[in-house]
Amino acid sequence: MPKESFQVTFWGVRGSLPVPGAETIRFGGNTSCVQVQIGEQLIIFDGGTGIYKLGQQLVKNPAPVKGDIFITHTHWDHIQGFPFFSPAFIPGNRFTLYGPAKTDNTFAELMKGQMVYQHFPVSLDSMGAGIDFCELDSGEDLDLGNGVRIRTVHNNHPNGGISYRVDHEGRSVCYVTDTEHYEYIDPDIKSFISQADLVIYDTHFTDDEYHGYEGYPTKKGWGHSTWQEGIKLIEAAEAKKLVLFHHANFHNDKDMETIEKDARKRYSDCVAAREGMVIAL
Ligand SMILES: [Zn+2]
Ligand SMILES: [Zn+2]
């Protein structure tokens, strides 16, 4: 029996701040959103501004839309597009929003919080589609049905976060963003991405920017990693393709081309995420 299609589409590849404009036109300016489509099964990672265009695409289909949306954490660049996600306004559509369990506010409260009347005219509860919430603790393992398995691991990031791995019929993609490396290779993330086909990794900074060389102030403790650390990690875990992701708002197209070229010299199976890029597994 032929395997089901397994496709990864990048709708937003930026970190921190949307930066549209002439200087980011080739890599894109929208914040984090990645679609994983396995046959009919729709999985979305993060709801940054990239989710707007994904929504526009999904509403072209007359059939009801059903999907699982996994949020790494509720920093703005990972949720700010959700109020503009058109399929969530259509009755009959159904989404489950997954996010990290917190002790101070529930995940649902945090998602609804950006849509209180003072911030946005429509509340999340009155968007129209059926929206369920599911809180996750890192390390939890989910079965989405049809042989699709989701695994989670904790991120090293201010106020925490979760990375996700999808496995289906022997193929796998990991979405590991908003996490800072340690001075040693994190054994939890290493075993989490072990032998994965595709690893989308937080390469917000270069090593120079991170360490504060060449006059940059150090970015230690900001919760992000570098492409150099991404390569170390992927090699240690014997994973395959590395996708550089969560591009810093201050890296323009020229910077990104240099970063991608430098990274490929060290690890050839590597690409910098671009808006609209599709990778079939
Ligand atoms: Zn971010
Ligand atoms: Zn963050």
PDB file of C-alpha atoms in Angstrom, residues 156 158 180-183 205 207-213 216-224:
ATOM      1  CA  ASN A 156      14.859  26.082  27.737  1.00  0.00           C
ATOM      2  CA  PRO A 158      11.799  32.257  29.524  1.00  0.00           C
ATOM      3  CA  GLU A 180      18.383  27.826  24.187  1.00  0.00           C
ATOM      4  CA  HIS A 181      21.198  25.280  24.100  1.00  0.00           C
ATOM      5  CA  TYR A 182      23.404  24.520  27.107  1.00  0.00           C
ATOM      6  CA  GLU A 183      27.181  24.258  27.194  1.00  0.00           C
ATOM      7  CA  PHE A 205      21.216  33.958  16.531  1.00  0.00           C
ATOM      8  CA  ASP A 207      27.292  32.091  17.501  1.00  0.00           C
ATOM      9  CA  ASP A 208      28.920  35.533  17.284  1.00  0.00           C
ATOM     10  CA  GLU A 209      25.691  37.306  18.172  1.00  0.00           C
ATOM     11  CA  TYR A 210      24.957  34.827  20.954  1.00  0.00           C
ATOM     12  CA  HIS A 211      28.365  35.048  22.602  1.00  0.00           C
ATOM     13  CA  GLY A 212      28.662  38.776  22.127  1.00  0.00           C
ATOM     14  CA  TYR A 213      31.696  38.724  19.843  1.00  0.00           C
ATOM     15  CA  TYR A 216      27.418  42.496  20.031  1.00  0.00           C
ATOM     16  CA  PRO A 217      26.024  42.398  23.581  1.00  0.00           C
ATOM     17  CA  THR A 218      25.681  38.742  24.673  1.00  0.00           C
ATOM     18  CA  LYS A 219      22.308  37.084  24.149  1.00  0.00           C
ATOM     19  CA  LYS A 220      22.813  34.379  26.772  1.00  0.00           C
ATOM     20  CA  GLY A 221      19.613  33.751  28.695  1.00  0.00           C
ATOM     21  CA  TRP A 222      17.359  35.091  25.921  1.00  0.00           C
ATOM     22  CA  GLY A 223      16.057  31.582  25.232  1.00  0.00           C
ATOM     23  CA  HIS A 224      17.276  31.073  21.673  1.00  0.00           C
TER      24      HIS A 224
END
